[in-house]
Backbone as JSON, one array per atom type, in Angstrom:
{
  "sequence": "MIQRVTIVGTGLIGASVGLALKASGFKGKIFGYDTNAEELATALKRGAIDEALKSREAVLLTDADVVILATPVLPILDWMEQLAPRLNEHQLVTDVGSTKREIWAKAAQLFNQEGRARFLPGHPMAGKESGGAALAEAKLFHGATWLFTPVAEEGELESAWRDLVKQFGAQIRDMDPKRHDEVCAWVSHLPQMMSTALAALLHETFADDPEGLAAVQAIGGRALRETTRLGASPYSMWRDVALTNTAAVAQTLSALEQRLAHVRENLRTPELREEFAKANQFRKQ",
  "N": [[99.19, 181.76, 55.52], [96.65, 180.39, 56.31], [96.07, 180.36, 59.54], [94.36, 179.58, 61.17], [92.29, 177.3, 62.8], [88.91, 175.4, 62.64], [87.68, 172.28, 63.2], [84.03, 170.97, 63.02], [82.99, 168.56, 63.57], [83.88, 166.23, 66.29], [85.03, 163.45, 65.31], [86.41, 160.38, 64.28], [87.1, 161.19, 61.15], [87.16, 163.61, 61.75], [89.12, 164.39, 63.54], [91.33, 162.81, 63.35], [91.43, 164.58, 60.86], [92.82, 166.98, 62.08], [95.07, 165.09, 63.7], [96.76, 165.21, 61.42], [97.01, 167.58, 60.27], [98.28, 169.16, 62.14], [100.98, 166.67, 62.24], [101.94, 167.33, 60.05], [102.8, 169.59, 60.08], [101.41, 171.75, 60.65], [101.34, 175.38, 62.22], [99.65, 176.67, 63.24], [96.05, 177.8, 65.04], [94.2, 175.4, 65.95], [90.76, 174.91, 66.64], [88.18, 172.86, 67.51], [84.47, 171.22, 67.85], [81.61, 169.63, 68.95], [78.59, 167.92, 69.0], [78.89, 165.98, 70.88], [79.93, 165.1, 74.1], [81.79, 164.11, 75.3], [83.56, 163.0, 72.65], [84.62, 165.1, 71.77], [85.46, 166.31, 74.08], [88.01, 163.83, 73.68], [89.4, 163.73, 71.3], [90.77, 166.52, 72.1], [92.3, 165.37, 74.47], [93.8, 163.58, 72.94], [95.26, 165.2, 71.32], [94.25, 166.29, 69.09], [93.22, 168.77, 68.96], [93.44, 172.53, 69.77], [91.73, 173.99, 71.08], [88.48, 173.16, 73.1], [85.39, 174.11, 71.57], [82.11, 175.37, 72.77], [79.88, 175.67, 72.61], [77.23, 175.84, 69.84], [76.9, 178.66, 69.19], [79.22, 179.25, 69.13], [80.37, 178.61, 66.99], [80.1, 179.5, 65.49], [80.89, 182.38, 66.2], [83.0, 182.17, 65.21], [86.12, 182.95, 64.1], [87.94, 182.03, 62.82], [90.76, 180.7, 59.74], [89.7, 178.56, 57.84], [86.63, 176.7, 57.5], [85.96, 173.95, 59.15], [84.19, 171.25, 57.74], [82.98, 168.0, 59.32], [81.23, 166.05, 59.99], [78.23, 163.8, 60.08], [76.11, 163.97, 56.67], [73.82, 165.87, 56.86], [73.46, 167.01, 58.7], [75.69, 168.53, 57.64], [75.04, 170.53, 55.54], [72.85, 171.72, 57.57], [74.94, 172.91, 58.75], [75.68, 175.4, 56.67], [73.61, 176.87, 56.19], [73.12, 177.81, 58.54], [76.01, 178.61, 58.86], [76.62, 180.04, 56.66], [75.81, 183.31, 56.75], [77.14, 184.17, 58.6], [80.04, 184.67, 58.15], [82.58, 185.33, 56.05], [84.23, 187.54, 53.72], [87.03, 186.27, 53.75], [87.3, 184.21, 54.78], [86.98, 180.45, 54.59], [84.72, 178.33, 54.18], [84.82, 174.3, 54.09], [84.05, 170.96, 53.39], [83.94, 167.35, 54.36], [82.09, 165.38, 53.61], [80.13, 162.72, 52.78], [78.22, 162.09, 49.64], [77.94, 164.71, 47.3], [76.32, 166.24, 45.72], [74.04, 166.9, 46.67], [75.01, 169.02, 48.78], [76.68, 170.62, 47.25], [74.84, 171.87, 45.51], [74.03, 173.72, 47.51], [76.01, 174.85, 48.27], [76.78, 176.75, 46.31], [74.59, 178.02, 46.21], [74.28, 179.09, 48.53], [77.07, 180.58, 49.15], [80.53, 182.67, 48.12], [80.02, 184.01, 47.09], [79.82, 187.5, 46.46], [80.97, 189.36, 49.77], [80.55, 186.58, 51.24], [81.31, 184.06, 52.08], [84.22, 181.14, 50.99], [83.65, 178.47, 49.75], [84.46, 175.0, 49.78], [83.73, 172.09, 48.71], [84.36, 168.99, 49.87], [85.71, 164.87, 49.93], [87.42, 162.59, 51.0], [88.54, 160.11, 50.74], [88.82, 158.07, 52.55], [88.86, 156.09, 55.87], [86.97, 154.18, 58.32], [85.63, 150.55, 59.78], [84.6, 151.34, 62.0], [84.34, 154.47, 64.04], [84.58, 157.48, 65.69], [86.96, 159.66, 67.63], [88.79, 157.98, 69.5], [90.32, 156.64, 68.19], [91.25, 157.47, 65.91], [93.81, 158.92, 63.4], [96.83, 160.68, 62.44], [97.9, 159.55, 59.86], [96.16, 158.62, 58.2], [94.87, 159.63, 55.62], [97.15, 159.12, 54.23], [98.18, 158.37, 51.59], [95.31, 158.21, 50.24], [92.99, 159.19, 48.58], [91.52, 162.45, 47.91], [88.92, 164.08, 47.32], [87.17, 166.3, 45.86], [84.54, 169.53, 44.67], [84.57, 171.99, 43.06], [82.93, 173.92, 43.63], [83.11, 177.12, 42.36], [85.56, 179.53, 40.8], [88.11, 179.31, 42.05], [90.43, 180.62, 44.63], [93.07, 182.03, 47.0], [92.9, 180.97, 49.22], [91.57, 178.28, 48.84], [93.44, 177.25, 47.11], [95.92, 177.58, 49.56], [93.79, 175.12, 51.7], [95.02, 172.77, 49.34], [97.02, 172.68, 49.69], [97.69, 171.87, 51.62], [95.83, 169.76, 52.26], [97.08, 168.01, 50.04], [99.62, 167.87, 52.12], [99.38, 165.95, 53.96], [99.85, 163.65, 52.86], [97.62, 162.56, 50.93], [95.8, 161.92, 47.17], [95.45, 164.52, 45.73], [92.54, 164.4, 43.53], [90.14, 165.7, 40.89], [86.31, 166.82, 40.88], [83.44, 166.23, 38.99], [79.81, 167.17, 40.46], [77.71, 165.78, 40.71], [78.79, 163.26, 38.89], [80.9, 162.59, 40.83], [78.8, 161.21, 43.31], [77.96, 159.27, 41.9], [79.61, 157.28, 40.9], [80.4, 157.04, 43.22], [78.98, 155.58, 44.76], [79.08, 153.41, 43.53], [81.57, 152.13, 44.8], [81.46, 152.96, 46.95], [79.21, 152.45, 48.44], [78.01, 151.41, 47.63], [79.55, 148.65, 48.27], [79.54, 148.64, 50.87], [76.84, 147.74, 51.23], [76.38, 146.02, 50.34], [77.87, 144.62, 52.2], [76.54, 144.53, 54.82], [74.26, 143.8, 54.09], [74.83, 141.17, 54.12], [76.5, 140.61, 56.68], [74.04, 140.81, 58.23], [72.15, 138.97, 56.84], [73.79, 136.7, 57.9], [73.84, 136.42, 60.52], [71.2, 136.59, 60.72], [70.24, 134.35, 60.33], [71.35, 132.54, 61.7], [71.22, 133.1, 64.46], [69.67, 131.9, 65.86], [70.86, 129.17, 66.16], [73.46, 128.09, 67.63], [74.93, 126.16, 67.95], [75.46, 126.0, 64.89], [76.13, 128.34, 64.47], [79.23, 128.59, 65.57], [80.02, 127.68, 64.06], [79.94, 128.78, 61.75], [82.0, 130.57, 62.57], [84.3, 129.87, 63.13], [84.98, 128.65, 61.07], [84.66, 130.46, 58.8], [86.33, 131.95, 58.35], [89.36, 134.37, 56.41], [88.09, 135.14, 54.09], [85.49, 135.56, 55.03], [85.81, 137.07, 56.92], [86.92, 139.19, 55.61], [85.07, 140.2, 53.83], [82.57, 140.78, 55.41], [83.87, 143.27, 56.63], [83.1, 145.62, 56.62], [79.97, 145.69, 57.79], [80.66, 146.06, 60.28], [79.96, 148.57, 60.51], [78.24, 151.26, 62.02], [75.29, 152.75, 61.33], [74.24, 155.09, 62.35], [75.97, 156.23, 60.59], [75.69, 156.23, 57.9], [73.43, 156.39, 57.01], [72.82, 159.07, 56.11], [73.83, 159.16, 53.71], [72.34, 157.1, 52.48], [70.26, 158.9, 52.23], [70.53, 160.76, 51.08], [71.89, 160.24, 48.56], [70.09, 158.4, 46.86], [68.87, 157.64, 44.72], [70.88, 156.4, 42.83], [72.77, 155.19, 44.58], [70.65, 153.13, 44.91], [70.12, 152.07, 41.87], [72.66, 150.82, 41.64], [72.11, 148.44, 43.28], [70.94, 147.76, 41.99], [71.93, 146.4, 39.56], [73.61, 144.86, 40.63], [71.9, 143.12, 42.11], [70.3, 141.36, 39.69], [73.07, 141.5, 38.29], [73.68, 139.41, 40.54], [71.31, 137.52, 40.01], [72.25, 136.04, 37.88], [74.38, 135.13, 37.73], [73.44, 133.25, 40.1], [71.47, 131.58, 38.05], [72.95, 130.51, 36.37], [75.29, 128.79, 37.7], [75.49, 126.16, 36.48], [77.08, 125.8, 33.95], [79.14, 127.11, 30.98], [78.95, 129.5, 31.4], [79.77, 130.57, 33.99], [82.5, 130.05, 34.14], [83.13, 132.47, 32.69], [82.45, 134.57, 33.88], [84.06, 134.72, 36.23], [86.61, 135.09, 35.01], [85.84, 137.61, 33.47], [85.9, 138.9, 36.23], [88.7, 137.7, 37.31], [89.88, 139.64, 35.51], [89.62, 142.25, 35.85], [90.76, 142.99, 38.51], [92.76, 142.82, 37.73], [93.25, 144.67, 36.36]],
  "CA": [[97.5, 182.33, 55.23], [96.23, 179.6, 56.91], [96.78, 179.8, 60.83], [93.33, 179.12, 62.56], [91.28, 175.75, 61.75], [88.37, 175.8, 63.93], [87.05, 171.33, 62.84], [83.16, 170.85, 63.67], [82.08, 167.09, 64.14], [86.04, 165.1, 65.75], [84.87, 161.94, 65.62], [86.97, 159.52, 63.27], [87.68, 162.46, 60.86], [87.69, 164.78, 61.56], [90.33, 164.22, 64.25], [92.21, 162.1, 62.18], [92.39, 165.9, 60.18], [93.58, 167.8, 63.29], [96.48, 164.73, 64.07], [97.12, 165.41, 60.14], [97.52, 169.16, 60.48], [99.8, 169.03, 63.13], [101.61, 166.23, 61.5], [102.71, 167.76, 58.16], [103.71, 170.74, 60.55], [100.81, 173.37, 60.84], [101.7, 175.97, 63.47], [98.6, 177.43, 63.92], [95.83, 176.89, 66.2], [92.95, 174.26, 65.84], [89.76, 174.33, 67.48], [87.11, 171.62, 67.73], [83.09, 171.39, 68.48], [80.65, 168.41, 68.65], [78.0, 168.03, 69.93], [79.46, 164.87, 71.97], [81.37, 166.11, 74.66], [83.2, 162.69, 75.07], [84.22, 162.73, 71.73], [85.05, 166.83, 71.69], [87.11, 165.83, 74.67], [88.43, 162.75, 73.29], [89.92, 165.17, 70.42], [91.52, 167.65, 73.41], [93.27, 164.71, 75.16], [94.51, 163.0, 71.74], [95.86, 166.63, 70.95], [93.78, 166.74, 67.35], [92.41, 170.42, 68.65], [93.89, 172.7, 71.02], [90.92, 174.52, 71.54], [87.16, 172.75, 72.81], [84.67, 175.0, 71.33], [81.89, 174.76, 73.86], [78.75, 175.95, 71.82], [77.0, 175.96, 68.69], [77.75, 179.99, 68.81], [81.07, 179.58, 69.48], [81.47, 178.18, 66.18], [79.06, 180.24, 63.99], [81.36, 182.98, 66.01], [84.72, 182.0, 64.83], [87.28, 183.98, 63.34], [88.79, 180.85, 62.1], [90.62, 181.13, 58.08], [89.18, 177.6, 57.76], [86.34, 175.86, 58.83], [85.76, 172.14, 58.4], [82.58, 170.48, 58.42], [82.96, 166.48, 59.88], [79.72, 165.44, 59.92], [77.71, 163.53, 58.58], [75.39, 164.78, 55.44], [72.52, 165.81, 56.58], [74.48, 168.5, 60.21], [76.66, 169.61, 57.04], [73.57, 171.52, 55.19], [72.34, 172.52, 58.47], [75.66, 173.96, 59.3], [75.51, 175.67, 56.1], [72.8, 177.41, 55.98], [74.32, 179.0, 59.88], [77.65, 179.57, 58.45], [76.55, 181.11, 55.4], [75.51, 184.38, 56.41], [77.71, 184.62, 60.16], [81.09, 184.19, 58.28], [83.28, 186.83, 55.25], [85.16, 186.68, 52.49], [88.51, 186.14, 54.31], [87.1, 182.66, 55.67], [87.58, 179.69, 54.05], [84.1, 176.3, 54.82], [84.84, 172.96, 53.17], [83.73, 169.87, 54.34], [84.42, 165.71, 54.43], [80.36, 164.93, 53.36], [80.38, 161.78, 51.39], [77.89, 162.42, 48.65], [77.93, 166.35, 46.91], [75.2, 166.86, 45.38], [73.38, 168.6, 47.69], [76.38, 170.09, 49.66], [77.34, 171.52, 46.01], [74.51, 173.48, 45.12], [73.8, 174.64, 48.82], [77.41, 175.47, 48.46], [76.39, 177.75, 44.91], [73.85, 178.91, 46.44], [74.35, 180.44, 49.87], [78.54, 180.78, 49.31], [81.3, 181.69, 46.88], [79.18, 185.64, 46.4], [80.41, 188.75, 47.48], [81.03, 189.5, 51.53], [80.14, 185.67, 51.64], [82.18, 182.79, 52.77], [84.21, 180.64, 49.78], [82.85, 176.94, 50.01], [84.47, 173.94, 48.56], [83.12, 170.94, 48.55], [85.63, 167.96, 49.99], [85.31, 164.12, 50.89], [88.89, 162.57, 51.43], [88.31, 158.32, 50.62], [89.38, 157.34, 54.14], [88.13, 156.03, 57.45], [87.4, 152.55, 58.98], [84.94, 150.67, 59.95], [84.35, 151.77, 63.34], [84.28, 155.99, 64.35], [85.15, 157.93, 66.33], [88.36, 159.99, 67.74], [89.94, 157.7, 69.92], [90.75, 155.57, 66.88], [92.07, 158.54, 65.25], [95.03, 158.95, 63.64], [97.25, 161.42, 61.75], [98.22, 159.03, 58.36], [95.16, 158.29, 58.1], [94.8, 160.01, 54.08], [98.76, 159.13, 53.58], [97.47, 157.32, 50.32], [93.67, 158.11, 49.79], [92.19, 160.05, 47.33], [90.62, 163.89, 48.53], [88.65, 164.58, 46.0], [86.69, 168.02, 45.13], [84.06, 169.25, 42.83], [84.67, 172.57, 42.86], [81.19, 175.12, 42.73], [84.02, 178.76, 41.47], [86.44, 180.1, 40.64], [88.86, 179.24, 43.2], [91.71, 181.69, 45.41], [94.07, 181.51, 47.78], [92.61, 180.22, 50.57], [91.62, 177.39, 47.91], [94.78, 176.7, 47.9], [96.4, 177.06, 50.54], [93.83, 174.62, 51.54], [94.51, 172.22, 48.98], [98.4, 172.58, 49.87], [97.73, 171.72, 53.17], [96.01, 168.72, 51.98], [99.02, 167.14, 50.08], [100.73, 167.58, 52.87], [98.62, 164.95, 54.59], [100.26, 162.34, 51.94], [96.73, 162.25, 50.13], [96.13, 162.13, 46.31], [93.77, 165.46, 45.27], [90.86, 165.04, 42.31], [88.52, 167.04, 41.23], [85.08, 166.0, 40.07], [82.06, 166.33, 38.75], [79.62, 166.89, 41.53], [76.85, 164.62, 40.45], [80.05, 162.11, 38.48], [81.02, 161.92, 42.54], [78.38, 160.33, 43.34], [77.26, 157.84, 40.72], [81.05, 156.46, 41.22], [81.01, 156.75, 45.17], [77.53, 154.6, 44.78], [79.69, 151.58, 42.82], [82.44, 152.45, 44.33], [82.09, 153.29, 48.4], [78.19, 152.77, 49.09], [77.48, 149.57, 47.45], [80.02, 147.24, 49.56], [78.91, 148.98, 52.6], [75.62, 148.34, 51.62], [76.62, 144.16, 50.4], [78.64, 143.77, 53.96], [75.76, 145.38, 55.45], [73.21, 142.83, 53.95], [75.64, 139.69, 53.9], [76.52, 140.39, 57.95], [72.58, 140.7, 58.73], [72.02, 137.73, 56.74], [73.93, 135.31, 58.18], [73.44, 137.06, 62.11], [69.73, 136.21, 61.12], [70.34, 132.65, 59.1], [72.03, 131.03, 63.08], [70.75, 133.71, 65.38], [68.94, 129.95, 66.52], [71.43, 128.33, 66.03], [74.6, 128.48, 68.25], [75.98, 125.3, 67.13], [76.0, 126.86, 63.38], [77.4, 130.1, 64.65], [80.14, 128.45, 65.99], [80.99, 126.53, 62.94], [80.72, 129.78, 60.8], [82.63, 131.71, 63.51], [85.32, 128.59, 63.19], [85.36, 128.0, 59.69], [84.92, 131.43, 57.94], [88.66, 132.77, 57.85], [89.62, 136.0, 55.99], [87.15, 135.59, 53.42], [84.35, 136.13, 55.2], [85.76, 138.02, 57.61], [86.93, 140.89, 54.89], [83.77, 140.3, 53.41], [81.97, 141.56, 56.53], [84.44, 144.0, 58.18], [81.72, 146.66, 56.69], [78.71, 145.27, 58.22], [80.92, 145.99, 61.2], [79.63, 150.2, 60.91], [76.86, 151.73, 62.22], [73.93, 152.72, 60.87], [74.91, 156.85, 61.77], [77.44, 156.86, 59.62], [75.23, 155.7, 56.89], [72.26, 156.99, 56.7], [72.51, 160.7, 55.55], [74.7, 158.19, 52.31], [71.06, 156.42, 51.69], [68.91, 158.99, 52.06], [71.31, 162.13, 50.0], [72.44, 159.44, 47.35], [69.07, 157.2, 46.72], [68.67, 156.85, 43.62], [72.69, 156.08, 42.66], [72.88, 153.21, 45.45], [69.56, 151.54, 44.11], [71.28, 151.53, 40.66], [73.82, 149.94, 41.69], [72.09, 147.6, 43.85], [69.53, 146.58, 41.49], [72.41, 145.69, 38.87], [74.21, 143.9, 41.66], [70.79, 142.16, 41.53], [70.67, 140.69, 38.44], [74.11, 139.51, 38.19], [73.82, 137.63, 41.29], [70.7, 135.89, 39.18], [72.5, 135.79, 36.45], [75.48, 134.08, 38.42], [73.19, 131.96, 40.14], [70.91, 130.59, 37.41], [74.32, 129.77, 35.59], [76.24, 127.49, 38.4], [76.38, 124.24, 36.42], [76.74, 126.44, 32.26], [80.05, 127.36, 31.09], [78.72, 130.95, 31.71], [80.0, 131.41, 35.37], [83.83, 130.23, 33.99], [83.11, 133.57, 31.99], [82.15, 135.51, 34.99], [85.01, 134.33, 36.96], [87.28, 135.99, 33.7], [85.52, 139.37, 33.57], [86.04, 139.24, 37.61], [89.89, 138.42, 37.58], [90.35, 140.47, 34.32], [89.36, 143.44, 36.68], [90.95, 142.76, 39.34], [94.23, 142.47, 37.0], [93.25, 146.28, 35.93]],
  "C": [[97.47, 181.97, 56.35], [96.42, 179.27, 58.7], [95.52, 179.39, 62.09], [91.86, 178.65, 62.08], [90.21, 175.66, 62.95], [87.17, 173.74, 62.78], [85.41, 170.93, 63.37], [83.15, 169.57, 63.29], [84.44, 166.59, 64.5], [85.87, 164.07, 66.05], [85.97, 161.81, 64.77], [87.81, 160.92, 62.17], [88.52, 163.46, 60.63], [89.09, 165.28, 62.71], [91.63, 164.09, 64.32], [92.82, 164.71, 60.84], [92.96, 166.93, 60.78], [95.11, 167.04, 63.5], [97.02, 165.17, 62.31], [97.9, 166.51, 59.79], [99.15, 169.36, 61.55], [100.8, 167.88, 62.66], [102.38, 166.26, 60.71], [102.91, 169.7, 58.89], [103.34, 172.15, 60.83], [100.94, 174.03, 62.31], [100.52, 176.79, 64.1], [97.84, 177.12, 64.41], [94.29, 176.25, 65.73], [91.8, 174.24, 66.95], [88.83, 173.49, 67.18], [85.81, 171.82, 68.54], [82.79, 170.08, 68.35], [80.34, 168.54, 70.36], [77.77, 166.27, 71.39], [80.07, 165.01, 72.23], [82.43, 165.15, 74.8], [84.07, 162.66, 73.51], [85.47, 164.29, 71.55], [86.64, 166.27, 72.48], [88.53, 164.7, 74.68], [89.79, 163.45, 72.64], [90.76, 165.84, 70.65], [92.2, 167.07, 73.02], [94.49, 164.48, 74.1], [95.61, 164.1, 71.07], [95.53, 167.08, 69.42], [93.18, 167.95, 67.48], [93.27, 170.77, 69.56], [93.16, 173.63, 71.56], [89.53, 173.98, 71.48], [86.31, 174.18, 72.58], [83.02, 174.48, 72.21], [80.08, 174.96, 73.45], [78.66, 176.04, 70.37], [77.41, 177.4, 68.27], [78.49, 179.6, 68.45], [81.48, 179.07, 68.59], [80.78, 179.33, 65.22], [80.08, 181.99, 64.41], [82.81, 183.22, 65.73], [85.49, 183.04, 63.93], [88.48, 182.82, 62.09], [88.89, 181.13, 60.29], [89.31, 179.78, 57.53], [87.56, 177.01, 58.65], [86.29, 174.25, 58.03], [84.93, 171.13, 59.15], [83.22, 168.68, 58.72], [82.07, 166.49, 59.98], [79.45, 164.86, 59.1], [76.68, 164.51, 57.3], [74.41, 165.91, 55.58], [73.08, 167.53, 57.95], [74.88, 169.08, 58.24], [75.77, 170.52, 56.3], [73.34, 172.43, 55.74], [73.47, 173.49, 58.81], [75.88, 174.73, 58.35], [75.1, 176.75, 55.86], [73.03, 178.5, 57.35], [75.16, 179.78, 59.78], [77.26, 180.77, 57.87], [76.53, 182.85, 55.63], [75.98, 184.9, 57.82], [79.34, 184.68, 59.05], [81.22, 184.81, 56.57], [83.82, 185.77, 54.56], [86.61, 186.03, 52.67], [88.22, 184.59, 54.78], [86.66, 181.9, 54.3], [85.74, 178.34, 54.62], [84.17, 175.07, 53.78], [84.33, 171.93, 54.37], [84.1, 168.62, 53.75], [83.0, 165.44, 54.15], [81.0, 163.89, 52.06], [79.47, 161.26, 50.36], [77.71, 164.22, 48.84], [76.93, 166.68, 46.2], [74.98, 168.17, 46.3], [74.02, 169.26, 47.81], [76.49, 170.86, 48.18], [75.93, 172.45, 45.88], [73.62, 173.82, 46.32], [74.92, 175.56, 48.97], [77.56, 176.42, 46.84], [75.14, 179.03, 44.89], [73.64, 180.17, 47.23], [76.36, 180.93, 49.71], [79.43, 181.51, 47.91], [80.68, 182.84, 46.58], [79.58, 186.73, 47.54], [79.78, 189.12, 48.81], [80.23, 188.29, 52.04], [81.12, 184.71, 51.79], [82.8, 182.34, 51.44], [83.77, 179.28, 50.5], [83.56, 176.6, 48.99], [84.18, 173.05, 49.13], [84.15, 169.54, 48.46], [85.13, 166.71, 50.07], [87.21, 163.16, 50.8], [88.32, 160.75, 51.54], [88.97, 157.52, 51.42], [88.64, 157.29, 55.2], [87.98, 154.59, 57.68], [86.15, 152.42, 59.23], [83.55, 150.98, 61.13], [84.46, 153.66, 63.19], [85.45, 155.98, 65.63], [86.62, 158.71, 66.98], [89.12, 159.36, 68.18], [90.58, 156.39, 68.41], [90.95, 156.4, 65.84], [93.27, 158.9, 64.64], [95.84, 159.44, 62.38], [97.88, 160.36, 60.36], [97.14, 158.51, 58.21], [94.64, 158.36, 55.98], [95.94, 159.77, 53.75], [97.94, 158.29, 52.22], [96.78, 157.23, 49.76], [93.5, 159.58, 49.48], [91.4, 160.99, 47.96], [90.3, 163.98, 47.71], [88.01, 165.58, 46.91], [85.94, 168.68, 44.55], [83.94, 170.75, 43.58], [83.23, 173.59, 42.34], [81.79, 176.43, 42.24], [85.18, 178.48, 41.37], [87.76, 180.37, 42.35], [89.87, 180.02, 43.04], [92.41, 181.26, 46.32], [93.92, 180.79, 49.06], [92.38, 178.88, 50.19], [92.61, 176.5, 47.9], [95.74, 176.57, 48.42], [96.0, 176.07, 51.4], [94.45, 172.73, 50.84], [95.79, 171.76, 49.05], [98.68, 171.78, 50.81], [97.42, 169.8, 53.15], [96.9, 167.45, 51.24], [99.61, 166.7, 50.79], [100.51, 166.36, 53.31], [99.23, 163.68, 53.59], [98.61, 162.29, 51.09], [96.89, 163.22, 48.32], [94.88, 162.77, 46.3], [93.35, 164.66, 43.55], [90.23, 165.37, 42.68], [87.64, 166.45, 40.57], [83.86, 166.57, 39.94], [80.84, 166.22, 39.53], [78.36, 165.24, 41.3], [77.7, 163.02, 39.91], [80.23, 161.56, 39.87], [79.88, 161.04, 42.38], [77.82, 159.7, 43.34], [78.63, 157.21, 41.14], [81.22, 156.19, 42.57], [80.36, 154.71, 45.23], [78.4, 153.23, 44.03], [80.7, 151.78, 43.94], [82.99, 152.1, 46.59], [80.52, 152.45, 48.92], [77.35, 151.32, 48.84], [78.01, 148.2, 48.04], [79.94, 147.74, 50.56], [77.5, 148.28, 52.76], [75.59, 146.28, 51.09], [77.02, 143.79, 51.85], [77.65, 143.57, 54.84], [74.72, 143.89, 55.2], [73.4, 140.91, 54.73], [75.93, 139.66, 56.02], [74.82, 140.02, 58.65], [72.41, 139.61, 58.46], [72.47, 136.73, 57.43], [73.85, 135.69, 60.24], [71.86, 136.58, 62.16], [69.43, 134.64, 60.81], [71.14, 131.96, 61.14], [72.18, 132.2, 64.15], [70.41, 132.62, 66.65], [69.63, 129.69, 66.82], [73.0, 128.11, 66.46], [76.18, 127.77, 67.74], [76.56, 125.51, 65.91], [76.56, 128.05, 63.53], [78.56, 129.76, 64.58], [81.3, 128.1, 65.18], [81.52, 127.73, 62.28], [81.87, 130.68, 61.48], [84.31, 131.13, 62.83], [86.32, 128.86, 62.13], [85.39, 129.35, 58.39], [86.13, 132.35, 57.11], [88.27, 133.9, 57.22], [88.38, 136.25, 55.06], [86.17, 136.26, 54.35], [84.42, 137.25, 56.25], [86.41, 139.59, 56.76], [85.61, 141.16, 54.13], [82.46, 141.16, 54.38], [82.12, 142.22, 57.3], [83.25, 144.78, 57.8], [80.83, 147.05, 57.54], [79.18, 145.71, 60.23], [80.29, 148.07, 61.72], [78.29, 150.66, 60.94], [76.57, 152.5, 61.41], [73.95, 155.02, 60.66], [75.77, 156.96, 60.96], [77.22, 156.44, 58.31], [73.86, 156.12, 56.34], [71.68, 157.99, 56.24], [73.09, 159.6, 54.04], [73.2, 158.04, 51.54], [70.35, 157.33, 51.04], [69.6, 160.13, 51.13], [71.22, 161.77, 48.25], [71.73, 158.5, 46.75], [69.4, 156.84, 45.66], [70.16, 156.16, 43.24], [72.94, 154.75, 43.07], [71.82, 152.77, 45.06], [69.62, 150.94, 43.33], [71.72, 150.25, 40.79], [73.73, 148.36, 42.68], [71.29, 146.5, 42.98], [70.7, 145.84, 40.52], [73.35, 144.93, 39.8], [73.27, 142.87, 41.63], [70.88, 140.7, 40.57], [71.71, 140.08, 38.19], [74.5, 138.76, 39.29], [72.62, 136.92, 40.65], [71.2, 135.55, 39.23], [73.84, 134.17, 36.92], [74.58, 132.76, 39.12], [71.66, 130.72, 39.0], [71.99, 130.25, 36.47], [75.2, 128.93, 36.37], [76.4, 126.56, 38.06], [76.21, 125.08, 34.81], [78.29, 126.53, 32.8], [80.17, 129.14, 31.64], [79.41, 131.99, 33.17], [81.82, 131.62, 34.83], [84.32, 131.94, 33.47], [83.24, 134.89, 32.9], [83.41, 135.68, 35.85], [86.44, 135.11, 35.97], [86.82, 137.06, 34.0], [86.33, 139.67, 35.02], [87.5, 139.21, 37.61], [90.58, 139.44, 36.34], [90.16, 142.49, 35.2], [89.72, 143.56, 37.79], [92.64, 142.67, 38.91], [94.6, 144.08, 36.88], [94.1, 147.08, 37.23]]
}
């Protein structure tokens, strides 16, 4: 049923979707569009797409069975506004946005109506600390969870797309959009902000102390590398998460601040042992 796919945004995730489609045996044609000509060229060179679309209008005129919006959240919302009046009920739009409440609300408003395209909000829980088509890989989604927040009763197109995602090796899970954003704030957005804050603090502390910085780099070891790994992520990847999931992220940060204060206040008491016991229990689960 799905023979033509258009990927809007050919960075890490978009290009990886294209590579995963081909690796899973997809025989149709894959089009790609990106405002960054270099990313688009890289995706084409690596075989993630078969044809590069040169303009936004070309995307709006697409006759693709599935359009995948693989950009940050705010551009996804903009593309939804532009695509809704131009596509038809025989087409499906899906996305890979990191937050879902605003996307879900706009999908309910603009899509899944008579004469309009279908829309299935999605979010693959996969990625790297750095982006770009050059880092894309067909196995990026293998073993990862691919979340969906359905808007309406689904039809054959949605089922066909879900089948393709399964062929990527991903595990599908449906969630309520509000719950999605709350949980992702804990498991994805908070770790990113923690890593960013720690890496920024270390940079600020040792920026004018070359000897101290050399010592940190020499003895930091695996723990420091893993803890600050996400600190390499660019602001452009996380700006829209902060803007569209502000309340949930702020709530998790506040909870962590309180927990760190509790640890600080109990460095010399048995309460610290209890904190380690609870942490150990979570890891065992």
